[in-house]
Amino acid sequence: SSVINVTVLNDSTAPTVSISAPANNATISGSTVALSANASDNIGVVGVQFKLDGNNLGSEDTSSPYGMTLDSKTITNGAHTLTATARDAAGNSTTSSVINLTIFNDSIAPTVAISAPANNATISGSTVAVSANASDNVGVIGVQFKLDGNNLGSEDATSPYGMTLDSKTIANGAHTLTATARDAAGNSTTSSVINVTVSNDSTAPTVSISA
């Protein structure tokens, strides 16, 4: 009979794997955090499974480059661990070193209040001071003043927050002032309404020579 030559290959070599992003001890936020890992094997990597706190994140990635997008807004703020497990066709697997992460998603909106003019004030002239106090747990990005719901100039990006209003460009009568503060996470708050009355005298005197 003919001789059949066969080669028996028992793969006992496990893959190597390491997380390339994010970096160890990184603080992450947002809904599009990129996770990636480098994995290799003497024959071939079948897939890489990312895990957060030991629990699978989605399904195994079966093609290189190995990665996924994490929505960190679905995870509680605080400390977490990230690992990646690579496996080959023979069933050998390796889990990467632990990556320590801090998740911080800012869900707290700023506070804001108009400090001038006072509620129910009567204003006039071309240099009416409008100001607001605003604060945030992380930081205020800007404050937008509004008259009757319409923007007054551009957003003020630096504290103290204020502007000068030319009330002569506004019709006499009742109006409303508000200020909207926002933070870097997109949270915003609009102040309580300040009611003002614009009163600019545009009627000239009458005069005549009597003698």
C-alpha positions as a LaTeX table, in Angstrom:
\begin{tabular}{lrrr}
\hline
Residue & $x$ (\AA) & $y$ (\AA) & $z$ (\AA) \\
\hline
Ser1 & 0.00 & 0.00 & 0.00 \\
Ser2 & 1.06 & 3.60 & $-0.47$ \\
Val3 & 2.57 & 5.48 & 2.42 \\
Ile4 & 0.58 & 8.49 & 3.65 \\
Asn5 & 2.70 & 11.12 & 5.29 \\
Val6 & 0.90 & 13.22 & 7.87 \\
Thr7 & 2.07 & 16.01 & 10.12 \\
Val8 & 0.55 & 16.18 & 13.57 \\
Leu9 & 0.47 & 19.71 & 14.95 \\
Asn10 & $-0.61$ & 20.23 & 18.53 \\
Asp11 & $-0.88$ & 23.96 & 19.14 \\
Ser12 & $-0.11$ & 24.63 & 22.77 \\
Thr13 & 1.07 & 28.21 & 22.33 \\
Ala14 & $-1.39$ & 30.79 & 23.62 \\
Pro15 & $-1.82$ & 34.17 & 21.88 \\
Thr16 & $-0.31$ & 37.38 & 23.19 \\
Val17 & $-2.60$ & 40.35 & 23.75 \\
Ser18 & $-2.35$ & 43.88 & 25.15 \\
Ile19 & $-4.75$ & 46.81 & 25.24 \\
Ser20 & $-3.47$ & 49.76 & 23.21 \\
Ala21 & $-6.27$ & 52.23 & 24.03 \\
Pro22 & $-7.28$ & 53.74 & 26.34 \\
Ala23 & $-4.14$ & 54.20 & 28.41 \\
Asn24 & $-3.86$ & 52.81 & 31.93 \\
Asn25 & $-5.33$ & 55.16 & 34.57 \\
Ala26 & $-7.13$ & 57.21 & 31.91 \\
Thr27 & $-10.32$ & 59.14 & 32.66 \\
Ile28 & $-12.92$ & 58.55 & 29.96 \\
Ser29 & $-16.29$ & 60.07 & 29.15 \\
Gly30 & $-18.80$ & 60.30 & 26.35 \\
Ser31 & $-20.58$ & 57.80 & 24.12 \\
Thr32 & $-17.77$ & 57.08 & 21.62 \\
Val33 & $-14.76$ & 55.87 & 23.62 \\
Ala34 & $-12.40$ & 53.90 & 21.35 \\
Leu35 & $-11.12$ & 50.57 & 22.71 \\
Ser36 & $-8.36$ & 48.73 & 20.86 \\
Ala37 & $-5.99$ & 45.81 & 21.43 \\
Asn38 & $-2.99$ & 44.23 & 19.75 \\
Ala39 & $-3.09$ & 40.42 & 19.54 \\
Ser40 & $-0.92$ & 37.82 & 17.81 \\
Asp41 & $-0.47$ & 34.04 & 17.76 \\
Asn42 & 1.96 & 31.50 & 16.32 \\
Ile43 & $-0.83$ & 30.21 & 14.05 \\
Gly44 & $-3.65$ & 32.72 & 14.20 \\
Val45 & $-5.91$ & 34.68 & 16.51 \\
Val46 & $-9.56$ & 33.66 & 16.22 \\
Gly47 & $-11.00$ & 36.55 & 18.23 \\
Val48 & $-10.57$ & 39.13 & 20.97 \\
Gln49 & $-13.17$ & 39.72 & 23.68 \\
Phe50 & $-13.11$ & 43.02 & 25.58 \\
Lys51 & $-14.34$ & 42.92 & 29.17 \\
Leu52 & $-15.28$ & 45.65 & 31.66 \\
Asp53 & $-15.02$ & 44.61 & 35.30 \\
Gly54 & $-14.81$ & 41.02 & 34.07 \\
Asn55 & $-18.04$ & 41.19 & 32.04 \\
Asn56 & $-18.14$ & 40.92 & 28.25 \\
Leu57 & $-18.46$ & 44.17 & 26.33 \\
Gly58 & $-20.48$ & 43.28 & 23.28 \\
Ser59 & $-19.44$ & 40.34 & 21.13 \\
Glu60 & $-15.99$ & 38.99 & 20.33 \\
Asp61 & $-14.10$ & 40.85 & 17.60 \\
Thr62 & $-13.01$ & 38.22 & 15.08 \\
Ser63 & $-10.98$ & 40.38 & 12.71 \\
Ser64 & $-7.91$ & 42.57 & 13.04 \\
Pro65 & $-7.53$ & 45.39 & 13.96 \\
Tyr66 & $-9.27$ & 44.47 & 17.19 \\
Gly67 & $-11.41$ & 47.20 & 18.67 \\
Met68 & $-14.84$ & 48.53 & 19.60 \\
Thr69 & $-16.62$ & 51.70 & 20.66 \\
Leu70 & $-17.74$ & 52.02 & 24.27 \\
Asp71 & $-20.67$ & 54.17 & 25.39 \\
Ser72 & $-19.36$ & 55.19 & 28.80 \\
Lys73 & $-22.60$ & 57.06 & 29.53 \\
Thr74 & $-24.26$ & 53.69 & 30.16 \\
Ile75 & $-21.76$ & 52.94 & 32.94 \\
Thr76 & $-21.67$ & 54.37 & 36.45 \\
Asn77 & $-19.10$ & 57.04 & 37.21 \\
Gly78 & $-16.08$ & 55.82 & 39.13 \\
Ala79 & $-13.26$ & 53.26 & 38.94 \\
His80 & $-13.47$ & 50.33 & 36.51 \\
Thr81 & $-11.15$ & 47.71 & 34.98 \\
Leu82 & $-10.74$ & 46.82 & 31.32 \\
Thr83 & $-9.21$ & 43.63 & 29.89 \\
Ala84 & $-9.04$ & 41.86 & 26.54 \\
Thr85 & $-8.94$ & 38.08 & 26.06 \\
Ala86 & $-7.49$ & 36.67 & 22.84 \\
Arg87 & $-8.01$ & 33.06 & 21.76 \\
Asp88 & $-6.78$ & 30.82 & 18.98 \\
Ala89 & $-8.40$ & 27.93 & 17.11 \\
Ala90 & $-6.86$ & 25.34 & 19.43 \\
Gly91 & $-8.64$ & 26.85 & 22.43 \\
Asn92 & $-5.62$ & 28.54 & 23.91 \\
Ser93 & $-6.40$ & 31.97 & 25.37 \\
Thr94 & $-4.63$ & 34.82 & 27.09 \\
Thr95 & $-6.06$ & 37.76 & 29.03 \\
Ser96 & $-4.25$ & 41.09 & 28.84 \\
Ser97 & $-2.94$ & 43.06 & 31.76 \\
Val98 & $-5.62$ & 45.08 & 33.51 \\
Ile99 & $-6.22$ & 48.65 & 32.39 \\
Asn100 & $-7.59$ & 50.82 & 35.20 \\
Leu101 & $-10.11$ & 53.44 & 34.12 \\
Thr102 & $-12.07$ & 56.23 & 35.74 \\
Ile103 & $-15.39$ & 57.01 & 34.10 \\
Phe104 & $-16.64$ & 60.54 & 34.58 \\
Asn105 & $-19.67$ & 61.78 & 32.70 \\
Asp106 & $-20.87$ & 65.19 & 33.84 \\
Ser107 & $-24.65$ & 65.22 & 34.17 \\
Ile108 & $-24.87$ & 68.22 & 36.51 \\
Ala109 & $-26.06$ & 71.43 & 34.87 \\
Pro110 & $-24.66$ & 74.86 & 35.83 \\
Thr111 & $-26.46$ & 77.29 & 38.10 \\
Val112 & $-27.05$ & 80.83 & 36.85 \\
Ala113 & $-28.82$ & 83.96 & 38.04 \\
Ile114 & $-28.95$ & 87.50 & 36.69 \\
Ser115 & $-27.42$ & 89.93 & 39.17 \\
Ala116 & $-28.18$ & 93.16 & 37.29 \\
Pro117 & $-30.50$ & 94.82 & 36.50 \\
Ala118 & $-32.90$ & 94.04 & 39.32 \\
Asn119 & $-36.26$ & 92.43 & 38.65 \\
Asn120 & $-38.93$ & 94.99 & 37.69 \\
Ala121 & $-36.31$ & 97.69 & 37.09 \\
Thr122 & $-36.86$ & 100.55 & 34.68 \\
Ile123 & $-33.87$ & 100.98 & 32.38 \\
Ser124 & $-32.82$ & 103.65 & 29.93 \\
Gly125 & $-29.78$ & 104.91 & 28.07 \\
Ser126 & $-27.13$ & 103.30 & 25.92 \\
Thr127 & $-24.95$ & 101.78 & 28.66 \\
Val128 & $-27.17$ & 99.52 & 30.77 \\
Ala129 & $-25.03$ & 96.99 & 32.65 \\
Val130 & $-26.30$ & 93.41 & 32.42 \\
Ser131 & $-24.52$ & 90.77 & 34.54 \\
Ala132 & $-24.98$ & 87.22 & 35.83 \\
Asn133 & $-23.45$ & 84.84 & 38.35 \\
Ala134 & $-22.84$ & 81.30 & 37.06 \\
Ser135 & $-21.11$ & 78.22 & 38.48 \\
Asp136 & $-20.72$ & 74.54 & 37.66 \\
Asn137 & $-19.30$ & 71.40 & 39.31 \\
Val138 & $-16.64$ & 71.23 & 36.56 \\
Gly139 & $-16.66$ & 74.58 & 34.80 \\
Val140 & $-18.87$ & 77.06 & 32.96 \\
Ile141 & $-18.04$ & 77.34 & 29.26 \\
Gly142 & $-20.15$ & 80.42 & 28.59 \\
Val143 & $-23.20$ & 82.53 & 29.41 \\
Gln144 & $-25.63$ & 83.78 & 26.77 \\
Phe145 & $-27.83$ & 86.76 & 27.65 \\
Lys146 & $-31.22$ & 86.97 & 25.97 \\
Leu147 & $-33.84$ & 89.70 & 25.62 \\
Asp148 & $-37.38$ & 88.43 & 25.03 \\
Gly149 & $-35.84$ & 85.04 & 24.18 \\
Asn150 & $-33.45$ & 86.41 & 21.54 \\
Asn151 & $-29.67$ & 86.43 & 21.90 \\
Leu152 & $-28.07$ & 89.67 & 23.01 \\
Gly153 & $-24.74$ & 89.64 & 21.23 \\
Ser154 & $-22.43$ & 86.65 & 21.52 \\
Glu155 & $-21.93$ & 84.26 & 24.40 \\
Asp156 & $-19.65$ & 85.53 & 27.18 \\
Ala157 & $-16.97$ & 82.88 & 27.69 \\
Thr158 & $-15.14$ & 84.43 & 30.66 \\
Ser159 & $-16.09$ & 85.33 & 34.20 \\
Pro160 & $-17.33$ & 87.80 & 35.38 \\
Tyr161 & $-20.21$ & 87.32 & 32.96 \\
Gly162 & $-21.73$ & 90.53 & 31.66 \\
Met163 & $-22.40$ & 92.89 & 28.81 \\
Thr164 & $-23.55$ & 96.45 & 28.09 \\
Leu165 & $-27.03$ & 96.89 & 26.64 \\
Asp166 & $-28.01$ & 99.85 & 24.48 \\
Ser167 & $-31.64$ & 100.17 & 25.54 \\
Lys168 & $-32.16$ & 102.97 & 23.01 \\
Thr169 & $-32.25$ & 100.30 & 20.30 \\
Ile170 & $-35.20$ & 98.60 & 22.03 \\
Ala171 & $-38.81$ & 99.65 & 21.97 \\
Asn172 & $-40.12$ & 101.31 & 25.11 \\
Gly173 & $-42.22$ & 99.03 & 27.29 \\
Ala174 & $-42.05$ & 95.70 & 29.10 \\
His175 & $-39.33$ & 93.17 & 28.23 \\
Thr176 & $-37.74$ & 90.06 & 29.73 \\
Leu177 & $-34.07$ & 89.25 & 30.37 \\
Thr178 & $-32.61$ & 85.76 & 30.88 \\
Ala179 & $-29.14$ & 84.22 & 30.93 \\
Thr180 & $-28.29$ & 80.66 & 29.82 \\
Ala181 & $-25.14$ & 79.02 & 31.20 \\
Arg182 & $-23.62$ & 75.87 & 29.69 \\
Asp183 & $-20.79$ & 73.50 & 30.54 \\
Ala184 & $-18.41$ & 71.42 & 28.41 \\
Ala185 & $-20.64$ & 68.33 & 28.67 \\
Gly186 & $-23.53$ & 70.15 & 27.00 \\
Asn187 & $-25.58$ & 70.67 & 30.16 \\
Ser188 & $-27.28$ & 74.05 & 30.32 \\
Thr189 & $-29.51$ & 76.07 & 32.62 \\
Thr190 & $-31.56$ & 79.21 & 31.96 \\
Ser191 & $-31.94$ & 81.71 & 34.77 \\
Ser192 & $-35.19$ & 82.96 & 36.22 \\
Val193 & $-36.77$ & 85.73 & 34.16 \\
Ile194 & $-35.95$ & 89.33 & 35.00 \\
Asn195 & $-38.71$ & 91.73 & 34.00 \\
Val196 & $-37.57$ & 95.18 & 32.91 \\
Thr197 & $-39.29$ & 98.26 & 31.54 \\
Val198 & $-37.45$ & 100.21 & 28.88 \\
Ser199 & $-38.17$ & 103.92 & 29.08 \\
Asn200 & $-36.20$ & 106.19 & 26.80 \\
Asp201 & $-37.56$ & 109.70 & 26.21 \\
Ser202 & $-37.25$ & 110.38 & 22.50 \\
Thr203 & $-39.72$ & 113.28 & 22.38 \\
Ala204 & $-38.03$ & 116.64 & 22.00 \\
Pro205 & $-39.32$ & 119.71 & 23.91 \\
Thr206 & $-41.48$ & 122.29 & 22.18 \\
Val207 & $-40.40$ & 125.91 & 22.26 \\
Ser208 & $-41.56$ & 129.21 & 20.82 \\
Ile209 & $-40.53$ & 132.82 & 21.31 \\
Ser210 & $-43.28$ & 134.72 & 23.05 \\
Ala211 & $-41.69$ & 138.21 & 22.99 \\
\hline
\end{tabular}
